[in-house]
Every structure is written in structure tokens, then in C-alpha cells.
Amino acid sequence: MARPAPAGQGWWRDAVVYQIYVRSFLDSTGDGIGDLAGVRIGLPYLRKLGVDGIWLSPFYPSPQHDHGYDVADYRAVDPVYGDLQEFDLLVSDAHRLGLKTVIDIVPNHCSSAHPWFAEALAAAPGSPARARFHFEDGRGEHGELPPNNWRAMFGGHAWSRITEPDGRPGQWYLHLFTPEQPDLNWRDPRVAADFDDVLRFWLDRGVDGFRIDVAAGLFKHPYLPDSDDPEADERTRDSVNPLAWNQPEVHTVWRRWRAVCEEYTARDGQDRLLVGEVSVPTAAEQARYVRQDELHQAFFFHLLSAPWNADRFRGAIGSALRDIAGTGSTVTWVLNNHDQVRSVTRYGGDSGVLGSPRARAAALLMLALPGAAYVYQGEELGLPEVLDLPDEALTDPIFLRTGSRRYVRDGCRVPLPWSGKASPFGFTAEGSAARPWLPQPAWFAEHTTDRALTDTSSFWHLYRDALSLRKQLPQLGESSLRWLDSTPDVLAFTRGDGLVVAVNFGDHPVPAPVTGQPLLSSAACPTGVLPGNTTAWWIADTRTLQ
């Protein structure tokens, strides 16, 4: 298992962090869009839930072509979300409540509205301004064809041709997501130097760390050759083109960023966190990103992508603990985020009725595993995906570029329901006539936070109880995990000395591995029985277990 963190450090190693999609959390101004002041209002709710910190989605100035992941200024706050003063108040209030604050940073690409890109468009081919991006001459007799055959993850060619300042058709620039998100060229040392300053700007304002978007990106193959499978990224909506992602040079950036964070840690003894969105095929490859001098953590997506199946879950957990924890880091588990269909819907089966019990069981399993966990807003309310948003309401660039609803992410980004029986369900300021930026369905009334808080059988209470036990039980720290023998549909293991966890992935009850009543369970458990689609925790004498 993982080596222990130095004394007094490593708050992140077993932390549970709550992901806030700022646009959809809470609207304090009545314009239908969530904001930083709304996040600040919601902090006591999160403290009561029992999380250790928050991760904020991008709130920087942006044209919002990809809702903030197209950054026009990395050192400011978009007026729709507030200002730097409001951000400072948010960090201060979070710290007063004992909550760490992690912010999203987007180093792979910026917005086409960024001053650097405007400068590049106005400059000549081969100029220093264009060297910050990937500008290339086109192929064909008149340069009318893209420089290579790569496709963008969000649809279409990965290259767009510009008009030169003199009006002639000109060079092409690379964008692995949308044309409004030109990829930065990290082989230009000015890019790395500027991001050093960006990190320090926010660290000086008190942030506790950074979630790094597309952390396996940044560097492309230096010769930008054609791909053998140019449509792979577009087809899967994942970073799988080996020429565009996971290049070896990217590790030099994470060593550099780790050194910046260590400067601040050395001042006050408080760890600053780097957690990466590292989309790579195997746990062994991900482990390279969390070596001792690189990222502290990387999201482990294999649980999120696994079907509801005992063998698949056991395989994912086993590979993570073997390969990632072995680096000295801890595994960072996730079941939901702002890019994926919510677990209640993913696990629902043909009828959908199995989604809630399975999502509850998966949550209790995740929170029993060694390492850290991230909870996406609304997960603690048992929110399903909103699948029937009308086409005219969709804002995801995937839909706008392809016309296809497959992989569209708006359904997990619908603004949270806080109270009441009709939209806006307390999301917008009282008395506001503005509608939430994405429409909320009527059935959100069954999932409001005020209803969840009063219902002791709700998802919210399950999460709150599990988070409370994580703080109370020493077995749920960095202790070992030992698998127990079990029937094919059941995963069972022990944590430390005396905590037994079992998950029944089947639909029918099985004998429980412990005879007594569970300490916590995702569904009611008769003595000696583990119902289908249920996880339970017991305190037991593990010496009697096989």
C-alpha cells in the first residue's frame, strides 16, 4: 500500500472533495446562472454534509463557448460569476468552515478571445506571437487542406484556417476540442513561464490546489504526423490519439508545477494539491503522473466507466491499488462528474428502477476504499440524468458541432434543486423572473435539498453518515484492503482491523459475511442477509473471516 505522508502533511490523501459546477450550484443575483456568491451561501450546507473541500469549475472571463473551459483571462473572474473580491470572500469563508478550496485550471488550450490569440491572428506566419499556438501551413497546391488528418474530440476537423491580415487565406491552427479553443504550444517556453505566474497568482489568494483539465495533453507529437485512426477522439469523445495526448514531455510540466506548489507548502507547512484529469488507458500509465515529484493525485475514471458488475469493479479497484497507490500517492476515486451521465441513470438497467439502489451501493463502496474521493454536486441528492432537454435548450458544443445528442453533457449540468415544488426550486434569488440557464424538470421536486435533509432514508443522509464514519473510523484511513472469498456477484473485503465491507451486485439476496447488524448499509439489511444491489459495512472480528 501507499507510503505514509510526511508528518503534518497530506490532507488530500483521504479527503472527500465536492465538485461544484458553478453555473449550476446556486444563483445569488437572479440572472439564472450560478455564481461565486451562491457558492459562498451554500458552504454551510457542504460543511454539514461533511466534505473536506470544494473544487470549483472555471469561473474565469470567457465567451462561454464551452462554459468556461475556453479561458480568455486566467487571472480574473468573469462578471457573470462575480469578481476577485467575491472570490477572496469565498476562499476565506471556506477556510473558516474548515473546507479546502481547489480551482480548475485549463492549460491545454485557451479561448480564441484570449489576447495571445488575437495577437497571433494579427501577426505574420512564423512570428513569435504564432509560436504560442500550433500554426501550420496547409497541405495541397494552395494550402487548402489541413496540415494533418486529426479530428477534434467535439466533432469536425482539428484544424481551422485563418484569413491573414492582408485578406488572403492563410495558415491553419490546431484545436483538439472546438475552433474557439486553440491549443497552446507548450514547446514555447513563454507558455510555461506564464502559467507559473498564473499558479502563483491564485496561490497568493489562498487557494489550496488546482484541478488540471486535460492533464495528459499539452504536448503533441513534434512533427504532427497523420494518425492511423484520425477519428478515434471524435468517435469515443476521449483523448486516445497517441500523437496528440500523453506525450512524454508533459511530465516536465507537472514536475515544474509541483515545485511551485512546494514553495508555498514550505512557507506554512500546508500542502497545495495538484489533481489531474488524466485520461489514459491503464492504471499503470496513470501511475506515471503521480510519482513523488509530479501530481499529487489523478482522477481514477475506471470505476466511473465500469458497468455494474462485480468482476469489473474488482479488476478496476485491484489495478488502482496495485499500480497507483504503489507510487506513494493514493487513488482518487470518482463515480460522477460534469462530463458523464449520472450514476443513477447509468446503473438503471432497462427499466431504470435499479439506478437508485445501485448508485447508493456504489457510493458506499467508493467511500470505503483507501484513498480520496470526489463527489459531484447533486450526487448526494440521488439526481438522475435529465435526458429529455429539448434541442433548443442544449448548449454543449458537442451537440452544436455534431447535431448528435450522444455524449451531450447538459443533462448532468442542470441547475440544482434546493427547495419548493416547481422550477427554479430555490436555485435563483427569491423574486427573480429569470429562468435557470438549463430547464429543470418537474420531477426535480423529489430531489430538493430541503426534502433530502428531512428524509433520513435519503441519499444525502447516506453520504453524510458515510463521510462521518470516514472521519471516525481509523480503518478508513490509509489502512490496507484485503479481499475476502465470496460468491460471483459479491465483492467483500476488510479494511484495517475489524471493518468488513461487502457489495452484492446481483439482484437477489445472499448470506452476509458477518452475522450482526451492519454499521451502515445502502439499503435495509435483515440480520445475516445482504440484499441485492446493496453495500454494507460491519465492525467484526476479522480473524474469523477467510
XYZ file of C-alpha atoms in Angstrom:
546
model
C 0.000 0.000 0.000
C 0.968 3.670 -0.139
C 3.794 5.033 1.904
C 2.640 7.415 4.628
C 2.711 11.150 4.017
C 5.201 13.280 5.936
C 4.019 14.289 9.380
C 1.534 17.156 9.313
C 1.046 16.978 5.548
C -1.112 15.218 3.010
C -4.652 16.439 3.793
C -5.576 15.328 0.284
C -4.636 11.683 0.736
C -8.032 10.566 2.070
C -10.055 13.745 1.533
C -13.559 13.837 0.087
C -13.897 16.871 -2.178
C -17.190 18.198 -3.531
C -17.157 19.274 -7.167
C -19.078 22.492 -7.783
C -20.178 23.308 -11.309
C -20.521 26.995 -10.534
C -23.116 27.825 -13.221
C -25.488 25.264 -11.743
C -24.923 25.388 -7.994
C -26.787 28.460 -6.685
C -27.689 31.785 -8.282
C -27.426 34.759 -5.910
C -28.193 37.525 -8.438
C -31.349 36.263 -10.137
C -29.946 36.030 -13.663
C -30.467 32.272 -13.889
C -26.748 31.456 -13.688
C -24.959 30.236 -10.579
C -22.147 32.381 -9.217
C -19.415 32.587 -6.593
C -21.669 34.354 -4.099
C -24.097 31.458 -4.474
C -21.293 29.032 -3.714
C -20.476 31.022 -0.598
C -24.126 30.834 0.514
C -24.021 27.060 0.074
C -20.851 26.439 2.086
C -22.649 25.659 5.388
C -24.678 23.025 3.534
C -21.471 21.384 2.348
C -19.914 21.615 5.776
C -22.972 19.874 7.191
C -22.661 17.156 4.559
C -19.152 16.528 5.836
C -16.869 17.031 2.834
C -13.289 18.208 3.278
C -13.097 20.669 0.422
C -14.574 22.047 -2.774
C -13.429 22.068 -6.392
C -14.740 24.985 -8.452
C -15.272 24.670 -12.197
C -13.737 27.520 -14.258
C -15.046 30.964 -13.342
C -12.589 32.990 -15.433
C -13.575 35.531 -18.114
C -14.748 33.531 -21.098
C -17.058 33.751 -24.114
C -18.603 30.557 -22.655
C -18.386 28.506 -25.831
C -17.544 25.594 -23.527
C -18.855 27.180 -20.320
C -15.549 28.443 -19.027
C -13.194 25.804 -20.377
C -12.382 28.413 -23.045
C -10.455 30.879 -20.875
C -9.859 34.451 -22.068
C -8.058 35.648 -18.904
C -6.528 33.280 -16.357
C -6.124 35.961 -13.683
C -9.654 37.312 -13.275
C -13.291 36.386 -12.613
C -15.986 36.560 -15.273
C -18.538 39.219 -14.245
C -21.343 36.659 -14.627
C -19.803 34.812 -11.646
C -18.653 37.789 -9.562
C -15.265 39.406 -9.116
C -11.961 38.868 -7.340
C -13.295 40.363 -4.124
C -16.123 37.833 -4.089
C -13.631 35.063 -4.807
C -11.490 36.160 -1.856
C -14.539 36.135 0.408
C -15.400 32.637 -0.784
C -11.931 31.296 -0.002
C -11.939 33.000 3.388
C -15.357 31.613 4.317
C -14.424 28.141 3.125
C -11.294 28.144 5.248
C -13.227 29.412 8.255
C -15.506 26.371 7.875
C -12.550 24.023 7.506
C -13.027 23.475 3.760
C -10.136 23.418 1.312
C -10.595 25.268 -1.998
C -9.382 23.745 -5.262
C -9.838 25.621 -8.540
C -9.922 24.382 -12.109
C -7.088 25.373 -14.440
C -7.084 24.801 -18.201
C -3.531 24.673 -19.604
C -4.043 22.675 -22.816
C -5.932 25.398 -24.631
C -7.310 28.901 -24.136
C -10.130 30.891 -25.684
C -9.965 32.334 -29.182
C -10.780 35.580 -27.337
C -7.532 35.396 -25.331
C -5.208 38.365 -26.089
C -2.465 35.972 -27.148
C -4.638 34.537 -29.912
C -5.738 37.963 -31.107
C -2.055 38.912 -31.291
C -1.309 35.726 -33.239
C -4.053 36.422 -35.793
C -2.667 39.917 -36.369
C 0.915 38.680 -36.718
C 2.701 37.094 -39.652
C 3.380 33.391 -40.207
C 6.476 32.310 -38.298
C 6.153 35.158 -35.805
C 6.742 34.757 -32.043
C 3.057 35.505 -31.470
C 2.030 32.475 -33.511
C 4.634 30.285 -31.837
C 2.492 30.184 -28.674
C -0.011 28.091 -30.647
C 0.144 25.421 -33.324
C 0.007 27.387 -36.580
C 0.963 25.414 -39.682
C 0.808 25.807 -43.430
C -1.856 23.716 -45.090
C -1.325 20.858 -47.498
C -2.422 20.832 -51.115
C -1.421 23.046 -54.004
C -2.702 26.195 -52.339
C -2.574 25.169 -48.696
C -6.295 24.440 -48.824
C -6.078 21.157 -46.894
C -5.474 20.785 -43.122
C -1.877 20.079 -42.035
C -2.831 16.557 -40.922
C -5.872 14.305 -40.672
C -6.656 14.704 -36.966
C -10.257 15.146 -35.859
C -11.432 17.201 -32.890
C -12.895 15.467 -29.857
C -16.059 17.580 -30.028
C -16.546 16.967 -33.745
C -15.094 18.085 -37.070
C -11.552 18.726 -38.200
C -8.984 19.574 -35.519
C -7.694 22.425 -37.708
C -9.229 25.735 -38.785
C -7.871 28.031 -41.467
C -7.493 31.719 -40.777
C -7.623 34.758 -43.006
C -4.303 36.583 -42.926
C -4.145 40.309 -42.093
C -3.848 41.087 -45.817
C -7.088 39.207 -46.565
C -5.594 36.105 -48.152
C -6.415 32.561 -46.990
C -3.695 31.722 -44.538
C -2.336 29.209 -42.087
C -4.238 26.663 -40.044
C -4.323 26.402 -36.239
C -4.865 23.310 -34.096
C -7.838 22.877 -31.749
C -8.435 19.432 -30.296
C -11.842 20.458 -28.896
C -13.508 23.375 -30.741
C -12.267 26.201 -33.004
C -12.957 28.581 -30.110
C -10.355 26.687 -28.020
C -6.976 26.909 -29.783
C -4.377 24.546 -28.330
C -1.378 26.192 -26.709
C 2.114 25.199 -27.796
C 3.929 24.124 -24.641
C 7.180 23.821 -26.555
C 7.305 27.633 -26.412
C 8.932 28.490 -23.037
C 6.795 31.627 -22.676
C 3.708 29.464 -22.198
C 5.244 27.582 -19.274
C 6.547 30.808 -17.689
C 3.140 32.468 -17.868
C 1.377 29.530 -16.241
C 3.919 29.618 -13.416
C 2.721 33.147 -12.779
C -0.923 32.082 -13.036
C -0.396 29.432 -10.354
C 1.272 31.940 -8.063
C -1.490 34.495 -8.653
C -4.113 32.118 -7.249
C -1.877 30.572 -4.593
C -1.263 34.076 -3.289
C -5.047 34.441 -2.983
C -5.176 31.396 -0.717
C -6.264 28.511 -2.914
C -5.333 25.046 -1.681
C -4.779 23.466 -5.053
C -5.633 23.012 -8.697
C -7.655 20.513 -10.672
C -5.870 20.316 -14.021
C -8.025 19.951 -17.110
C -6.736 17.578 -19.811
C -3.594 16.831 -17.814
C -2.430 14.212 -20.329
C -2.495 16.864 -23.044
C -0.334 19.976 -23.566
C 2.303 18.376 -25.802
C 1.655 16.968 -29.264
C 3.964 14.859 -31.401
C 6.624 17.342 -32.552
C 6.096 16.532 -36.268
C 2.281 16.456 -36.140
C 2.043 13.382 -38.416
C -1.149 11.830 -39.733
C -2.926 9.433 -37.382
C -3.654 5.821 -38.240
C -7.088 6.321 -36.663
C -7.868 10.033 -37.021
C -11.477 9.723 -35.860
C -10.647 7.949 -32.578
C -11.061 11.015 -30.349
C -14.232 12.115 -32.132
C -15.699 8.617 -32.050
C -15.037 7.971 -28.359
C -15.131 11.579 -27.030
C -11.932 10.653 -25.236
C -8.252 11.541 -25.569
C -6.985 8.395 -27.258
C -4.978 9.684 -30.260
C -1.437 8.759 -29.151
C 0.040 11.548 -31.298
C -1.964 14.249 -29.521
C -2.025 13.077 -25.918
C 0.195 11.538 -23.238
C 3.464 12.703 -24.787
C 6.484 12.170 -22.500
C 7.332 15.881 -22.277
C 4.158 16.581 -20.288
C 5.810 15.173 -17.175
C 8.295 18.042 -17.154
C 5.359 20.426 -16.655
C 3.996 18.549 -13.665
C 7.434 18.473 -12.050
C 7.640 22.216 -12.579
C 4.175 22.813 -11.140
C 4.898 20.520 -8.210
C 7.974 22.629 -7.427
C 5.837 25.790 -7.426
C 3.383 24.206 -5.002
C 6.208 23.007 -2.771
C 7.440 26.596 -2.479
C 4.144 27.536 -0.838
C 3.963 24.382 1.250
C 7.416 25.137 2.636
C 6.205 28.536 3.860
C 3.422 27.332 6.133
C 3.501 23.509 6.119
C 0.130 23.266 4.340
C 0.041 21.071 1.242
C -1.084 22.618 -2.027
C -2.727 19.997 -4.214
C -2.343 19.162 -7.902
C -5.027 16.722 -9.064
C -5.097 15.858 -12.739
C -7.742 14.841 -15.214
C -5.559 12.090 -16.638
C -7.396 10.055 -19.229
C -5.088 7.155 -20.100
C -5.948 3.507 -20.806
C -4.459 1.795 -17.756
C -3.771 2.370 -14.100
C -0.092 1.687 -14.755
C 0.074 4.595 -17.207
C -1.784 6.846 -14.782
C 0.720 5.955 -12.076
C 3.427 7.766 -14.056
C 1.597 11.048 -13.428
C 1.536 10.696 -9.639
C 5.150 9.928 -8.987
C 6.682 11.632 -5.965
C 7.743 14.796 -7.844
C 4.717 15.165 -10.145
C 0.973 15.428 -9.495
C -0.264 14.573 -6.026
C -3.310 12.799 -7.456
C -5.061 11.895 -10.691
C -8.718 11.002 -11.062
C -9.203 7.270 -11.496
C -12.022 7.010 -14.032
C -12.138 3.234 -14.371
C -14.791 2.867 -11.645
C -16.906 5.541 -13.312
C -16.724 3.761 -16.656
C -17.216 0.230 -15.293
C -20.612 -1.427 -15.785
C -22.470 -2.684 -12.724
C -20.528 -5.928 -12.489
C -18.559 -7.419 -9.608
C -15.643 -8.637 -11.724
C -15.230 -5.294 -13.479
C -15.284 -3.365 -10.213
C -12.847 -5.748 -8.556
C -10.474 -5.538 -11.512
C -10.551 -1.737 -11.527
C -10.028 -1.482 -7.776
C -7.251 -4.031 -7.788
C -5.289 -2.390 -10.600
C -5.600 1.040 -8.976
C -4.368 -0.145 -5.597
C -1.531 -2.097 -7.163
C -0.253 0.494 -9.624
C -1.261 3.914 -8.329
C -1.022 3.520 -4.576
C 2.342 1.887 -5.113
C 3.799 5.238 -6.196
C 3.265 6.772 -2.749
C 0.145 8.620 -3.886
C -3.372 7.489 -3.055
C -6.108 6.567 -5.505
C -8.603 9.330 -6.311
C -11.988 7.669 -6.832
C -14.904 9.183 -8.766
C -18.333 7.929 -9.790
C -19.724 11.148 -11.313
C -18.567 14.438 -12.791
C -19.686 17.256 -15.073
C -18.828 15.308 -18.244
C -20.563 11.986 -17.573
C -24.078 10.574 -17.341
C -25.055 10.469 -13.678
C -24.660 7.117 -11.929
C -28.364 6.786 -11.053
C -29.095 6.723 -14.783
C -26.019 4.717 -15.829
C -26.901 1.892 -13.450
C -30.637 1.992 -14.073
C -30.979 -1.029 -16.306
C -33.680 -1.329 -18.950
C -36.437 -0.149 -16.610
C -34.401 2.454 -14.754
C -35.668 1.248 -11.372
C -32.324 -0.259 -10.373
C -30.466 3.032 -10.743
C -31.044 4.437 -7.281
C -30.208 1.314 -5.236
C -27.139 0.620 -7.352
C -25.932 4.224 -7.156
C -26.344 4.145 -3.379
C -24.410 0.883 -3.205
C -21.651 2.216 -5.471
C -21.290 5.347 -3.356
C -20.918 3.353 -0.166
C -18.356 1.129 -1.864
C -16.347 4.101 -3.133
C -16.321 5.777 0.269
C -14.998 2.577 1.856
C -11.956 2.345 -0.423
C -8.450 3.509 0.541
C -7.664 6.951 -0.804
C -9.553 10.115 -1.721
C -12.928 10.617 -3.397
C -14.653 13.370 -5.343
C -18.421 13.835 -5.190
C -20.158 15.753 -7.976
C -22.870 18.199 -6.986
C -26.288 16.556 -6.917
C -24.770 13.109 -6.457
C -25.641 13.364 -2.773
C -29.260 14.064 -3.782
C -29.543 10.979 -5.971
C -30.171 13.112 -9.055
C -30.704 11.156 -12.270
C -29.566 12.482 -15.641
C -32.011 14.842 -17.357
C -32.426 13.034 -20.661
C -35.245 14.978 -22.311
C -33.872 18.505 -22.582
C -35.240 20.000 -25.816
C -32.773 20.533 -28.631
C -33.219 24.289 -28.435
C -32.106 24.277 -24.795
C -28.875 22.345 -25.361
C -25.669 24.355 -25.064
C -22.978 21.662 -25.187
C -20.562 22.310 -28.077
C -20.644 18.587 -28.843
C -24.303 18.962 -29.852
C -23.777 22.319 -31.542
C -20.946 20.912 -33.688
C -22.340 17.463 -34.474
C -26.111 17.681 -34.120
C -25.946 14.433 -32.151
C -27.223 14.057 -28.613
C -24.794 11.199 -27.949
C -22.257 12.183 -25.285
C -24.019 15.527 -24.697
C -23.222 16.704 -21.168
C -26.012 19.189 -20.428
C -28.118 16.516 -18.732
C -25.774 16.300 -15.739
C -25.334 20.085 -15.543
C -28.944 21.149 -14.948
C -29.068 23.622 -12.001
C -29.539 22.048 -8.585
C -32.956 21.910 -6.897
C -32.794 23.411 -3.410
C -36.411 23.835 -2.301
C -40.012 24.092 -3.370
C -42.225 22.160 -5.746
C -41.612 23.943 -9.045
C -38.739 25.425 -11.023
C -36.482 27.232 -10.180
C -36.587 25.121 -6.972
C -34.765 27.761 -4.948
C -31.843 27.895 -7.376
C -32.325 31.565 -8.296
C -32.644 34.519 -5.952
C -36.118 34.956 -4.478
C -38.404 37.063 -6.637
C -36.315 36.636 -9.787
C -38.106 36.325 -13.100
C -35.082 34.741 -14.782
C -35.217 31.090 -15.690
C -32.330 28.747 -14.874
C -29.876 28.598 -17.766
C -30.896 24.977 -18.369
C -34.534 23.983 -17.730
C -35.236 21.897 -14.637
C -37.764 19.059 -14.945
C -40.830 18.914 -12.702
C -39.569 15.707 -11.068
C -36.685 17.647 -9.509
C -39.215 18.346 -6.727
C -38.492 14.831 -5.451
C -34.783 15.619 -5.076
C -34.580 19.030 -3.430
C -32.026 19.548 -0.701
C -34.614 20.598 1.868
C -36.556 17.383 1.245
C -33.370 15.285 1.398
C -32.309 16.836 4.694
C -35.576 15.869 6.401
C -35.735 12.327 4.972
C -33.362 10.111 6.949
C -33.520 7.446 4.218
C -32.325 9.846 1.506
C -29.106 9.735 -0.494
C -27.997 12.821 1.431
C -28.117 11.064 4.792
C -26.315 8.028 3.360
C -23.479 10.251 2.165
C -23.436 12.269 5.374
C -23.299 9.124 7.536
C -20.547 7.583 5.405
C -18.479 10.774 5.485
C -18.891 10.982 9.244
C -17.688 7.401 9.677
C -14.694 8.076 7.420
C -13.567 10.635 9.985
C -14.340 8.445 12.988
C -13.050 5.022 11.961
C -9.275 4.577 11.798
C -9.796 1.639 9.439
C -10.970 4.094 6.770
C -7.671 5.970 6.691
C -4.777 4.556 4.701
C -5.116 1.037 6.050
C -4.888 -1.978 3.802
C -7.617 -3.652 1.785
C -7.811 -7.460 1.857
C -10.224 -9.315 -0.387
C -12.438 -11.994 1.145
C -13.724 -15.089 -0.595
C -17.239 -14.506 -1.897
C -19.827 -15.704 -4.376
C -19.542 -14.498 -8.011
C -21.849 -11.477 -7.677
C -20.365 -10.271 -4.392
C -17.270 -8.240 -3.566
C -16.168 -8.459 0.051
C -13.074 -7.069 1.724
C -11.686 -5.912 5.029
C -10.197 -2.534 5.848
C -7.641 -2.405 8.620
C -8.599 -4.239 11.774
C -12.276 -5.037 12.067
C -14.109 -3.256 9.226
C -15.801 -5.543 6.723
C -17.366 -4.227 3.518
C -19.487 -6.271 1.125
C -21.311 -5.362 -2.092
C -23.957 -7.561 -3.680
C -24.014 -6.733 -7.411
C -26.715 -9.305 -8.012
C -30.453 -8.780 -7.829
C -31.095 -11.491 -5.221
C -30.165 -11.619 -1.514
C -27.156 -13.629 -0.358
C -25.807 -14.554 3.073
C -23.905 -11.687 4.645
C -20.224 -12.230 5.526
C -20.975 -11.017 9.075
C -23.913 -12.174 11.167
C -24.618 -8.976 13.093
C -26.343 -5.805 12.048
C -24.280 -3.583 9.743
C -22.821 -0.314 10.918
C -24.063 1.325 7.718
C -25.802 -0.021 4.640
C -27.176 1.376 1.398
C -30.467 -0.484 1.923
C -32.146 -2.233 4.835
C -30.285 -5.444 5.720
C -32.006 -8.193 7.723
C -29.631 -9.946 10.116
C -27.319 -12.265 8.226
C -28.585 -11.177 4.788
C -27.117 -8.880 2.138
C -29.900 -7.860 -0.269
C -29.339 -7.416 -3.984
C -27.731 -4.183 -5.211
C -26.643 -3.296 -1.699
C -23.416 -2.382 0.108
C -22.951 -2.746 3.847
C -20.211 -2.021 6.385
C -19.746 -4.090 9.549
C -17.410 -3.990 12.523
C -16.362 -7.593 13.107
C -13.580 -9.831 14.327
C -11.770 -10.269 11.018
C -9.711 -13.145 12.427
C -12.741 -15.366 11.894
C -13.070 -14.409 8.234
C -11.497 -16.255 5.330
